[in-house]
Amino acid sequence: GGKQSTITAFFGQF
Amino acid sequence: MLELRLVQGSLLKKVLDAMRELVNDANFDCSATGFSLQAMDSSHVALVALLLRSEGFEHYRCDRNLSMGMNLNNMSKMLRCAGNDDIITIKADDGTDSVTFMFESPNQDKIADFEMKLMDIDSEHLGIPDAEYQAIVRMPSSEFARICKDLSSIGDTVVISVTKEGVKFSTAGDIGTANIVCRQNKTVDKPEEATIIEMQEPVSLTFALRYLNSFTKATPLSDTVTISLSSELPVVVEYKIAEMGYIRYYLAPKIEE
């Protein structure tokens, strides 16, 4: 099913 | 000083039920705009964003921006003590380490207050960029919940594909495979029963069903759900909260190794 990515890989820290 | 009075108190109970499987502790942010929250699950795979706009409250007083760290299970334990028809008021004073939930029965014959300790929570606040999505699917929330539940009995992941034919949910597991296709259907008696697909270009993404099933805990908040998909972006699963705002879930896709 592929490798699980994370939200932080897409959205930058404020 | 903070004082938020919500006539439809049961809504707050539903909001908590929609988040506590995913998030243990979170900061609730209070500002002139409204009562909001942004939190990730412990593995940083999913993010939940809640907004209850100030206009949706019968009374909304927030003298200055305030961030209140709460354990969602403890908050839920307290809110469960409110009757479904109760009016709920959230109160906090500046500089205190507690929040008070006041429950009033509709005919004012019972008034309860529950004080809960606040926590210090280190949370990352992420900037969510505005994105153009390749496909946006709106469908009945109960239908989406049913699909996620059914597919999770077959497999662990779902491939969501949008083409001009419709939206396809596919899974595979040890016992076999399953495909569910929902076609656009605008010719229904009630608008909330429609399935509407806005597609700029075809898109196909893979997600862990466990998280999508957690998102469907928000089903009691809205008759419809909106699923926004773009390749290389987390999916957005949005439940609008009538007259108040929304709860949005972002889920990072599974990527081919």
PDB file of C-alpha atoms in Angstrom:
ATOM      1  CA  GLY A   1       0.000   0.000   0.000  1.00  0.00           C
ATOM      2  CA  GLY A   2       2.998   2.378  -0.144  1.00  0.00           C
ATOM      3  CA  LYS A   3       4.791   4.416   2.478  1.00  0.00           C
ATOM      4  CA  GLN A   4       2.769   6.582   4.842  1.00  0.00           C
ATOM      5  CA  SER A   5       3.738  10.249   4.503  1.00  0.00           C
ATOM      6  CA  THR A   6       3.198  12.816   7.243  1.00  0.00           C
ATOM      7  CA  ILE A   7       1.280  16.089   7.359  1.00  0.00           C
ATOM      8  CA  THR A   8       4.425  17.999   8.338  1.00  0.00           C
ATOM      9  CA  ALA A   9       5.990  16.973   5.015  1.00  0.00           C
ATOM     10  CA  PHE A  10       3.313  19.053   3.260  1.00  0.00           C
ATOM     11  CA  PHE A  11       2.407  21.887   5.596  1.00  0.00           C
ATOM     12  CA  GLY A  12       5.084  24.171   7.015  1.00  0.00           C
ATOM     13  CA  GLN A  13       5.361  25.175  10.614  1.00  0.00           C
ATOM     14  CA  PHE A  14       3.787  28.494  11.439  1.00  0.00           C
TER      15      PHE A  14
ATOM     16  CA  MET B   1     -12.275  37.101  30.548  1.00  0.00           C
ATOM     17  CA  LEU B   2     -13.860  34.552  28.301  1.00  0.00           C
ATOM     18  CA  GLU B   3     -17.557  33.669  28.159  1.00  0.00           C
ATOM     19  CA  LEU B   4     -19.072  31.680  25.305  1.00  0.00           C
ATOM     20  CA  ARG B   5     -22.720  30.678  25.470  1.00  0.00           C
ATOM     21  CA  LEU B   6     -23.884  28.000  23.084  1.00  0.00           C
ATOM     22  CA  VAL B   7     -27.637  27.358  23.067  1.00  0.00           C
ATOM     23  CA  GLN B   8     -27.232  24.151  21.103  1.00  0.00           C
ATOM     24  CA  GLY B   9     -24.939  22.563  23.675  1.00  0.00           C
ATOM     25  CA  SER B  10     -25.203  19.114  22.120  1.00  0.00           C
ATOM     26  CA  LEU B  11     -23.175  20.468  19.207  1.00  0.00           C
ATOM     27  CA  LEU B  12     -20.132  20.810  21.439  1.00  0.00           C
ATOM     28  CA  LYS B  13     -20.549  17.211  22.582  1.00  0.00           C
ATOM     29  CA  LYS B  14     -20.641  16.079  18.949  1.00  0.00           C
ATOM     30  CA  VAL B  15     -17.547  18.131  18.136  1.00  0.00           C
ATOM     31  CA  LEU B  16     -15.643  16.414  20.942  1.00  0.00           C
ATOM     32  CA  ASP B  17     -16.795  12.984  19.798  1.00  0.00           C
ATOM     33  CA  ALA B  18     -15.533  13.869  16.329  1.00  0.00           C
ATOM     34  CA  MET B  19     -12.001  14.589  17.544  1.00  0.00           C
ATOM     35  CA  ARG B  20     -11.115  12.549  20.579  1.00  0.00           C
ATOM     36  CA  GLU B  21     -10.309   9.318  18.766  1.00  0.00           C
ATOM     37  CA  LEU B  22      -7.682  11.182  16.751  1.00  0.00           C
ATOM     38  CA  VAL B  23      -6.263  13.667  19.250  1.00  0.00           C
ATOM     39  CA  ASN B  24      -5.577  13.335  22.992  1.00  0.00           C
ATOM     40  CA  ASP B  25      -4.558  16.844  24.000  1.00  0.00           C
ATOM     41  CA  ALA B  26      -5.076  20.092  22.119  1.00  0.00           C
ATOM     42  CA  ASN B  27      -5.020  23.847  22.502  1.00  0.00           C
ATOM     43  CA  PHE B  28      -8.364  25.559  21.948  1.00  0.00           C
ATOM     44  CA  ASP B  29      -7.753  29.063  20.649  1.00  0.00           C
ATOM     45  CA  CYS B  30     -10.220  31.788  21.389  1.00  0.00           C
ATOM     46  CA  SER B  31     -10.214  35.068  19.495  1.00  0.00           C
ATOM     47  CA  ALA B  32     -12.681  37.611  18.141  1.00  0.00           C
ATOM     48  CA  THR B  33     -13.147  35.318  15.123  1.00  0.00           C
ATOM     49  CA  GLY B  34     -14.259  32.327  17.122  1.00  0.00           C
ATOM     50  CA  PHE B  35     -13.373  29.200  19.019  1.00  0.00           C
ATOM     51  CA  SER B  36     -10.891  27.137  17.052  1.00  0.00           C
ATOM     52  CA  LEU B  37      -8.445  24.286  17.257  1.00  0.00           C
ATOM     53  CA  GLN B  38      -5.729  22.783  15.143  1.00  0.00           C
ATOM     54  CA  ALA B  39      -4.126  19.513  16.190  1.00  0.00           C
ATOM     55  CA  MET B  40      -2.338  16.531  14.727  1.00  0.00           C
ATOM     56  CA  ASP B  41      -2.615  12.916  15.757  1.00  0.00           C
ATOM     57  CA  SER B  42       0.398  11.523  17.628  1.00  0.00           C
ATOM     58  CA  SER B  43       1.993  10.103  14.466  1.00  0.00           C
ATOM     59  CA  HIS B  44       1.546  13.380  12.517  1.00  0.00           C
ATOM     60  CA  VAL B  45      -0.312  11.613   9.705  1.00  0.00           C
ATOM     61  CA  ALA B  46      -3.618  13.447  10.189  1.00  0.00           C
ATOM     62  CA  LEU B  47      -4.556  16.956  11.214  1.00  0.00           C
ATOM     63  CA  VAL B  48      -7.874  18.265  12.459  1.00  0.00           C
ATOM     64  CA  ALA B  49      -8.937  21.903  12.167  1.00  0.00           C
ATOM     65  CA  LEU B  50     -12.077  23.132  13.903  1.00  0.00           C
ATOM     66  CA  LEU B  51     -13.735  26.536  13.675  1.00  0.00           C
ATOM     67  CA  LEU B  52     -16.838  27.622  15.569  1.00  0.00           C
ATOM     68  CA  ARG B  53     -17.393  31.243  14.528  1.00  0.00           C
ATOM     69  CA  SER B  54     -18.232  33.806  17.205  1.00  0.00           C
ATOM     70  CA  GLU B  55     -21.505  34.739  15.413  1.00  0.00           C
ATOM     71  CA  GLY B  56     -22.792  31.216  16.032  1.00  0.00           C
ATOM     72  CA  PHE B  57     -22.777  31.703  19.802  1.00  0.00           C
ATOM     73  CA  GLU B  58     -25.684  33.382  21.561  1.00  0.00           C
ATOM     74  CA  HIS B  59     -23.178  35.292  23.646  1.00  0.00           C
ATOM     75  CA  TYR B  60     -19.489  35.570  22.805  1.00  0.00           C
ATOM     76  CA  ARG B  61     -17.085  37.499  24.949  1.00  0.00           C
ATOM     77  CA  CYS B  62     -13.360  37.122  24.461  1.00  0.00           C
ATOM     78  CA  ASP B  63     -11.448  40.145  25.751  1.00  0.00           C
ATOM     79  CA  ARG B  64      -8.118  38.959  24.433  1.00  0.00           C
ATOM     80  CA  ASN B  65      -6.773  35.990  22.539  1.00  0.00           C
ATOM     81  CA  LEU B  66      -6.548  32.963  24.767  1.00  0.00           C
ATOM     82  CA  SER B  67      -5.164  29.485  24.183  1.00  0.00           C
ATOM     83  CA  MET B  68      -6.463  26.775  26.487  1.00  0.00           C
ATOM     84  CA  GLY B  69      -4.797  23.357  26.606  1.00  0.00           C
ATOM     85  CA  MET B  70      -7.267  20.582  27.253  1.00  0.00           C
ATOM     86  CA  ASN B  71      -7.270  16.828  27.382  1.00  0.00           C
ATOM     87  CA  LEU B  72     -10.093  15.923  25.020  1.00  0.00           C
ATOM     88  CA  ASN B  73     -11.086  12.765  26.886  1.00  0.00           C
ATOM     89  CA  ASN B  74     -11.400  14.698  30.144  1.00  0.00           C
ATOM     90  CA  MET B  75     -13.342  17.445  28.369  1.00  0.00           C
ATOM     91  CA  SER B  76     -15.611  14.814  26.898  1.00  0.00           C
ATOM     92  CA  LYS B  77     -16.181  13.263  30.340  1.00  0.00           C
ATOM     93  CA  MET B  78     -17.399  16.639  31.572  1.00  0.00           C
ATOM     94  CA  LEU B  79     -19.537  17.466  28.540  1.00  0.00           C
ATOM     95  CA  ARG B  80     -21.203  14.065  28.740  1.00  0.00           C
ATOM     96  CA  CYS B  81     -22.729  15.298  32.018  1.00  0.00           C
ATOM     97  CA  ALA B  82     -24.675  17.952  30.079  1.00  0.00           C
ATOM     98  CA  GLY B  83     -28.160  17.075  28.895  1.00  0.00           C
ATOM     99  CA  ASN B  84     -28.678  17.008  25.155  1.00  0.00           C
ATOM    100  CA  ASP B  85     -31.000  20.040  25.321  1.00  0.00           C
ATOM    101  CA  ASP B  86     -28.792  21.959  27.735  1.00  0.00           C
ATOM    102  CA  ILE B  87     -27.277  25.342  27.013  1.00  0.00           C
ATOM    103  CA  ILE B  88     -23.508  25.172  27.537  1.00  0.00           C
ATOM    104  CA  THR B  89     -21.411  28.154  28.586  1.00  0.00           C
ATOM    105  CA  ILE B  90     -17.601  27.996  28.523  1.00  0.00           C
ATOM    106  CA  LYS B  91     -15.975  30.408  30.973  1.00  0.00           C
ATOM    107  CA  ALA B  92     -12.387  31.250  31.845  1.00  0.00           C
ATOM    108  CA  ASP B  93     -10.664  34.135  33.587  1.00  0.00           C
ATOM    109  CA  ASP B  94      -7.383  35.582  32.358  1.00  0.00           C
ATOM    110  CA  GLY B  95      -4.380  33.931  33.914  1.00  0.00           C
ATOM    111  CA  THR B  96      -6.200  31.028  35.528  1.00  0.00           C
ATOM    112  CA  ASP B  97      -5.352  27.397  34.980  1.00  0.00           C
ATOM    113  CA  SER B  98      -8.912  26.132  34.693  1.00  0.00           C
ATOM    114  CA  VAL B  99     -11.985  26.385  32.488  1.00  0.00           C
ATOM    115  CA  THR B 100     -15.592  26.136  33.639  1.00  0.00           C
ATOM    116  CA  PHE B 101     -18.374  24.472  31.682  1.00  0.00           C
ATOM    117  CA  MET B 102     -21.808  25.607  32.814  1.00  0.00           C
ATOM    118  CA  PHE B 103     -24.847  23.550  31.840  1.00  0.00           C
ATOM    119  CA  GLU B 104     -28.351  25.036  31.992  1.00  0.00           C
ATOM    120  CA  SER B 105     -31.457  22.982  31.392  1.00  0.00           C
ATOM    121  CA  PRO B 106     -33.830  24.553  28.807  1.00  0.00           C
ATOM    122  CA  ASN B 107     -36.338  25.667  31.461  1.00  0.00           C
ATOM    123  CA  GLN B 108     -33.570  26.912  33.781  1.00  0.00           C
ATOM    124  CA  ASP B 109     -34.519  24.556  36.625  1.00  0.00           C
ATOM    125  CA  LYS B 110     -31.099  22.911  36.766  1.00  0.00           C
ATOM    126  CA  ILE B 111     -27.759  24.665  36.570  1.00  0.00           C
ATOM    127  CA  ALA B 112     -24.456  22.843  36.920  1.00  0.00           C
ATOM    128  CA  ASP B 113     -20.884  23.965  36.689  1.00  0.00           C
ATOM    129  CA  PHE B 114     -17.920  21.734  36.044  1.00  0.00           C
ATOM    130  CA  GLU B 115     -14.431  23.129  36.418  1.00  0.00           C
ATOM    131  CA  MET B 116     -11.642  21.447  34.509  1.00  0.00           C
ATOM    132  CA  LYS B 117      -7.904  21.928  34.926  1.00  0.00           C
ATOM    133  CA  LEU B 118      -6.074  23.259  31.890  1.00  0.00           C
ATOM    134  CA  MET B 119      -2.781  21.822  30.644  1.00  0.00           C
ATOM    135  CA  ASP B 120       0.340  23.247  29.076  1.00  0.00           C
ATOM    136  CA  ILE B 121       0.541  21.752  25.613  1.00  0.00           C
ATOM    137  CA  ASP B 122       3.403  22.251  23.221  1.00  0.00           C
ATOM    138  CA  SER B 123       1.758  22.098  19.855  1.00  0.00           C
ATOM    139  CA  GLU B 124       3.046  22.948  16.428  1.00  0.00           C
ATOM    140  CA  HIS B 125       0.742  25.268  14.529  1.00  0.00           C
ATOM    141  CA  LEU B 126       0.991  24.494  10.843  1.00  0.00           C
ATOM    142  CA  GLY B 127       0.367  26.887   7.991  1.00  0.00           C
ATOM    143  CA  ILE B 128      -2.122  25.253   5.653  1.00  0.00           C
ATOM    144  CA  PRO B 129      -1.634  26.683   2.160  1.00  0.00           C
ATOM    145  CA  ASP B 130      -4.626  27.498  -0.019  1.00  0.00           C
ATOM    146  CA  ALA B 131      -4.711  24.942  -2.798  1.00  0.00           C
ATOM    147  CA  GLU B 132      -6.598  24.368  -6.007  1.00  0.00           C
ATOM    148  CA  TYR B 133      -7.875  20.824  -5.818  1.00  0.00           C
ATOM    149  CA  GLN B 134      -8.017  18.555  -8.861  1.00  0.00           C
ATOM    150  CA  ALA B 135     -11.276  17.014  -7.707  1.00  0.00           C
ATOM    151  CA  ILE B 136     -13.914  17.880  -5.130  1.00  0.00           C
ATOM    152  CA  VAL B 137     -16.575  15.315  -4.236  1.00  0.00           C
ATOM    153  CA  ARG B 138     -19.612  16.183  -2.159  1.00  0.00           C
ATOM    154  CA  MET B 139     -21.694  13.259  -0.949  1.00  0.00           C
ATOM    155  CA  PRO B 140     -23.997  12.275   1.925  1.00  0.00           C
ATOM    156  CA  SER B 141     -21.853  11.914   5.062  1.00  0.00           C
ATOM    157  CA  SER B 142     -23.635   8.689   6.030  1.00  0.00           C
ATOM    158  CA  GLU B 143     -22.748   7.163   2.651  1.00  0.00           C
ATOM    159  CA  PHE B 144     -19.077   8.061   3.052  1.00  0.00           C
ATOM    160  CA  ALA B 145     -19.079   6.578   6.582  1.00  0.00           C
ATOM    161  CA  ARG B 146     -20.666   3.382   5.287  1.00  0.00           C
ATOM    162  CA  ILE B 147     -18.067   3.029   2.526  1.00  0.00           C
ATOM    163  CA  CYS B 148     -15.122   3.543   4.905  1.00  0.00           C
ATOM    164  CA  LYS B 149     -16.554   1.062   7.404  1.00  0.00           C
ATOM    165  CA  ASP B 150     -17.339  -1.560   4.765  1.00  0.00           C
ATOM    166  CA  LEU B 151     -13.955  -1.327   3.063  1.00  0.00           C
ATOM    167  CA  SER B 152     -12.024  -1.508   6.344  1.00  0.00           C
ATOM    168  CA  SER B 153     -13.408  -5.001   6.880  1.00  0.00           C
ATOM    169  CA  ILE B 154     -11.595  -6.056   3.669  1.00  0.00           C
ATOM    170  CA  GLY B 155      -8.370  -4.017   3.626  1.00  0.00           C
ATOM    171  CA  ASP B 156      -6.263  -1.441   5.462  1.00  0.00           C
ATOM    172  CA  THR B 157      -5.913   1.150   2.712  1.00  0.00           C
ATOM    173  CA  VAL B 158      -8.262   2.691   0.186  1.00  0.00           C
ATOM    174  CA  VAL B 159      -7.481   4.061  -3.244  1.00  0.00           C
ATOM    175  CA  ILE B 160      -9.784   7.006  -3.976  1.00  0.00           C
ATOM    176  CA  SER B 161      -9.928   7.697  -7.714  1.00  0.00           C
ATOM    177  CA  VAL B 162     -11.950  10.422  -9.375  1.00  0.00           C
ATOM    178  CA  THR B 163     -12.628  10.242 -13.099  1.00  0.00           C
ATOM    179  CA  LYS B 164     -15.462  11.587 -15.208  1.00  0.00           C
ATOM    180  CA  GLU B 165     -17.233   8.265 -14.521  1.00  0.00           C
ATOM    181  CA  GLY B 166     -17.466   9.048 -10.812  1.00  0.00           C
ATOM    182  CA  VAL B 167     -15.538   8.466  -7.611  1.00  0.00           C
ATOM    183  CA  LYS B 168     -14.175   4.987  -6.967  1.00  0.00           C
ATOM    184  CA  PHE B 169     -13.142   3.618  -3.563  1.00  0.00           C
ATOM    185  CA  SER B 170     -11.006   0.463  -3.851  1.00  0.00           C
ATOM    186  CA  THR B 171      -9.342  -1.804  -1.338  1.00  0.00           C
ATOM    187  CA  ALA B 172      -7.562  -5.145  -1.268  1.00  0.00           C
ATOM    188  CA  GLY B 173      -6.817  -7.542   1.563  1.00  0.00           C
ATOM    189  CA  ASP B 174      -6.063 -11.188   2.333  1.00  0.00           C
ATOM    190  CA  ILE B 175      -9.629 -12.307   1.657  1.00  0.00           C
ATOM    191  CA  GLY B 176     -10.129 -10.418  -1.599  1.00  0.00           C
ATOM    192  CA  THR B 177     -10.788  -7.019  -3.125  1.00  0.00           C
ATOM    193  CA  ALA B 178     -13.608  -4.470  -3.197  1.00  0.00           C
ATOM    194  CA  ASN B 179     -14.534  -1.542  -5.425  1.00  0.00           C
ATOM    195  CA  ILE B 180     -17.343   0.919  -4.772  1.00  0.00           C
ATOM    196  CA  VAL B 181     -18.174   3.472  -7.458  1.00  0.00           C
ATOM    197  CA  CYS B 182     -20.393   6.464  -6.713  1.00  0.00           C
ATOM    198  CA  ARG B 183     -21.613   8.321  -9.769  1.00  0.00           C
ATOM    199  CA  GLN B 184     -22.635  11.930  -9.823  1.00  0.00           C
ATOM    200  CA  ASN B 185     -26.298  12.085  -8.890  1.00  0.00           C
ATOM    201  CA  LYS B 186     -28.009  15.445  -8.711  1.00  0.00           C
ATOM    202  CA  THR B 187     -31.528  14.192  -9.366  1.00  0.00           C
ATOM    203  CA  VAL B 188     -32.504  13.445  -5.785  1.00  0.00           C
ATOM    204  CA  ASP B 189     -35.441  14.613  -3.678  1.00  0.00           C
ATOM    205  CA  LYS B 190     -33.284  16.389  -1.121  1.00  0.00           C
ATOM    206  CA  PRO B 191     -30.087  18.328  -1.933  1.00  0.00           C
ATOM    207  CA  GLU B 192     -28.226  16.674   0.958  1.00  0.00           C
ATOM    208  CA  GLU B 193     -28.664  13.292  -0.730  1.00  0.00           C
ATOM    209  CA  ALA B 194     -26.843  14.374  -3.892  1.00  0.00           C
ATOM    210  CA  THR B 195     -23.407  13.250  -4.990  1.00  0.00           C
ATOM    211  CA  ILE B 196     -21.665  16.057  -6.831  1.00  0.00           C
ATOM    212  CA  ILE B 197     -18.271  15.688  -8.478  1.00  0.00           C
ATOM    213  CA  GLU B 198     -16.283  18.709  -9.623  1.00  0.00           C
ATOM    214  CA  MET B 199     -13.246  17.439 -11.494  1.00  0.00           C
ATOM    215  CA  GLN B 200     -10.499  19.530 -13.097  1.00  0.00           C
ATOM    216  CA  GLU B 201      -8.439  16.435 -13.917  1.00  0.00           C
ATOM    217  CA  PRO B 202      -8.498  12.778 -12.877  1.00  0.00           C
ATOM    218  CA  VAL B 203      -6.794  12.020  -9.570  1.00  0.00           C
ATOM    219  CA  SER B 204      -5.996   8.843  -7.656  1.00  0.00           C
ATOM    220  CA  LEU B 205      -4.579   8.688  -4.131  1.00  0.00           C
ATOM    221  CA  THR B 206      -4.073   6.011  -1.455  1.00  0.00           C
ATOM    222  CA  PHE B 207      -5.004   6.510   2.196  1.00  0.00           C
ATOM    223  CA  ALA B 208      -5.045   4.516   5.423  1.00  0.00           C
ATOM    224  CA  LEU B 209      -8.661   3.567   6.185  1.00  0.00           C
ATOM    225  CA  ARG B 210      -8.082   3.701   9.939  1.00  0.00           C
ATOM    226  CA  TYR B 211      -7.837   7.501   9.801  1.00  0.00           C
ATOM    227  CA  LEU B 212     -10.775   7.967   7.424  1.00  0.00           C
ATOM    228  CA  ASN B 213     -12.885   5.896   9.816  1.00  0.00           C
ATOM    229  CA  SER B 214     -11.875   8.223  12.657  1.00  0.00           C
ATOM    230  CA  PHE B 215     -12.950  11.215  10.551  1.00  0.00           C
ATOM    231  CA  THR B 216     -16.416   9.728  10.081  1.00  0.00           C
ATOM    232  CA  LYS B 217     -17.042  10.260  13.829  1.00  0.00           C
ATOM    233  CA  ALA B 218     -18.049  13.747  12.619  1.00  0.00           C
ATOM    234  CA  THR B 219     -20.999  12.318  10.648  1.00  0.00           C
ATOM    235  CA  PRO B 220     -23.608  13.515  13.238  1.00  0.00           C
ATOM    236  CA  LEU B 221     -22.435  17.103  12.637  1.00  0.00           C
ATOM    237  CA  SER B 222     -23.428  17.306   8.982  1.00  0.00           C
ATOM    238  CA  ASP B 223     -25.603  15.565   6.381  1.00  0.00           C
ATOM    239  CA  THR B 224     -22.931  16.015   3.739  1.00  0.00           C
ATOM    240  CA  VAL B 225     -19.177  15.654   3.510  1.00  0.00           C
ATOM    241  CA  THR B 226     -16.784  17.266   1.030  1.00  0.00           C
ATOM    242  CA  ILE B 227     -13.648  15.389  -0.041  1.00  0.00           C
ATOM    243  CA  SER B 228     -11.007  17.497  -1.812  1.00  0.00           C
ATOM    244  CA  LEU B 229      -8.223  15.666  -3.634  1.00  0.00           C
ATOM    245  CA  SER B 230      -5.028  16.656  -5.399  1.00  0.00           C
ATOM    246  CA  SER B 231      -2.037  14.514  -6.202  1.00  0.00           C
ATOM    247  CA  GLU B 232       0.881  15.298  -3.889  1.00  0.00           C
ATOM    248  CA  LEU B 233      -1.392  16.859  -1.258  1.00  0.00           C
ATOM    249  CA  PRO B 234      -3.181  15.629   1.858  1.00  0.00           C
ATOM    250  CA  VAL B 235      -6.874  14.948   1.253  1.00  0.00           C
ATOM    251  CA  VAL B 236      -9.280  17.330   2.986  1.00  0.00           C
ATOM    252  CA  VAL B 237     -12.423  15.794   4.449  1.00  0.00           C
ATOM    253  CA  GLU B 238     -14.744  18.601   5.522  1.00  0.00           C
ATOM    254  CA  TYR B 239     -17.934  18.533   7.569  1.00  0.00           C
ATOM    255  CA  LYS B 240     -19.695  21.881   7.677  1.00  0.00           C
ATOM    256  CA  ILE B 241     -21.258  22.759  11.019  1.00  0.00           C
ATOM    257  CA  ALA B 242     -24.458  24.617  10.212  1.00  0.00           C
ATOM    258  CA  GLU B 243     -24.310  28.359  10.888  1.00  0.00           C
ATOM    259  CA  MET B 244     -21.112  27.971  12.893  1.00  0.00           C
ATOM    260  CA  GLY B 245     -18.158  26.785  10.904  1.00  0.00           C
ATOM    261  CA  TYR B 246     -16.542  23.486  10.107  1.00  0.00           C
ATOM    262  CA  ILE B 247     -14.433  20.556  11.141  1.00  0.00           C
ATOM    263  CA  ARG B 248     -11.779  19.690   8.561  1.00  0.00           C
ATOM    264  CA  TYR B 249      -9.525  16.686   8.562  1.00  0.00           C
ATOM    265  CA  TYR B 250      -6.328  16.500   6.539  1.00  0.00           C
ATOM    266  CA  LEU B 251      -4.798  13.103   5.849  1.00  0.00           C
ATOM    267  CA  ALA B 252      -1.356  12.565   4.325  1.00  0.00           C
ATOM    268  CA  PRO B 253      -1.426  10.085   1.444  1.00  0.00           C
ATOM    269  CA  LYS B 254       0.474   6.840   1.179  1.00  0.00           C
ATOM    270  CA  ILE B 255       3.224   7.239  -1.393  1.00  0.00           C
ATOM    271  CA  GLU B 256       4.713   4.581  -3.673  1.00  0.00           C
ATOM    272  CA  GLU B 257       8.158   3.581  -2.436  1.00  0.00           C
TER     273      GLU B 257
END
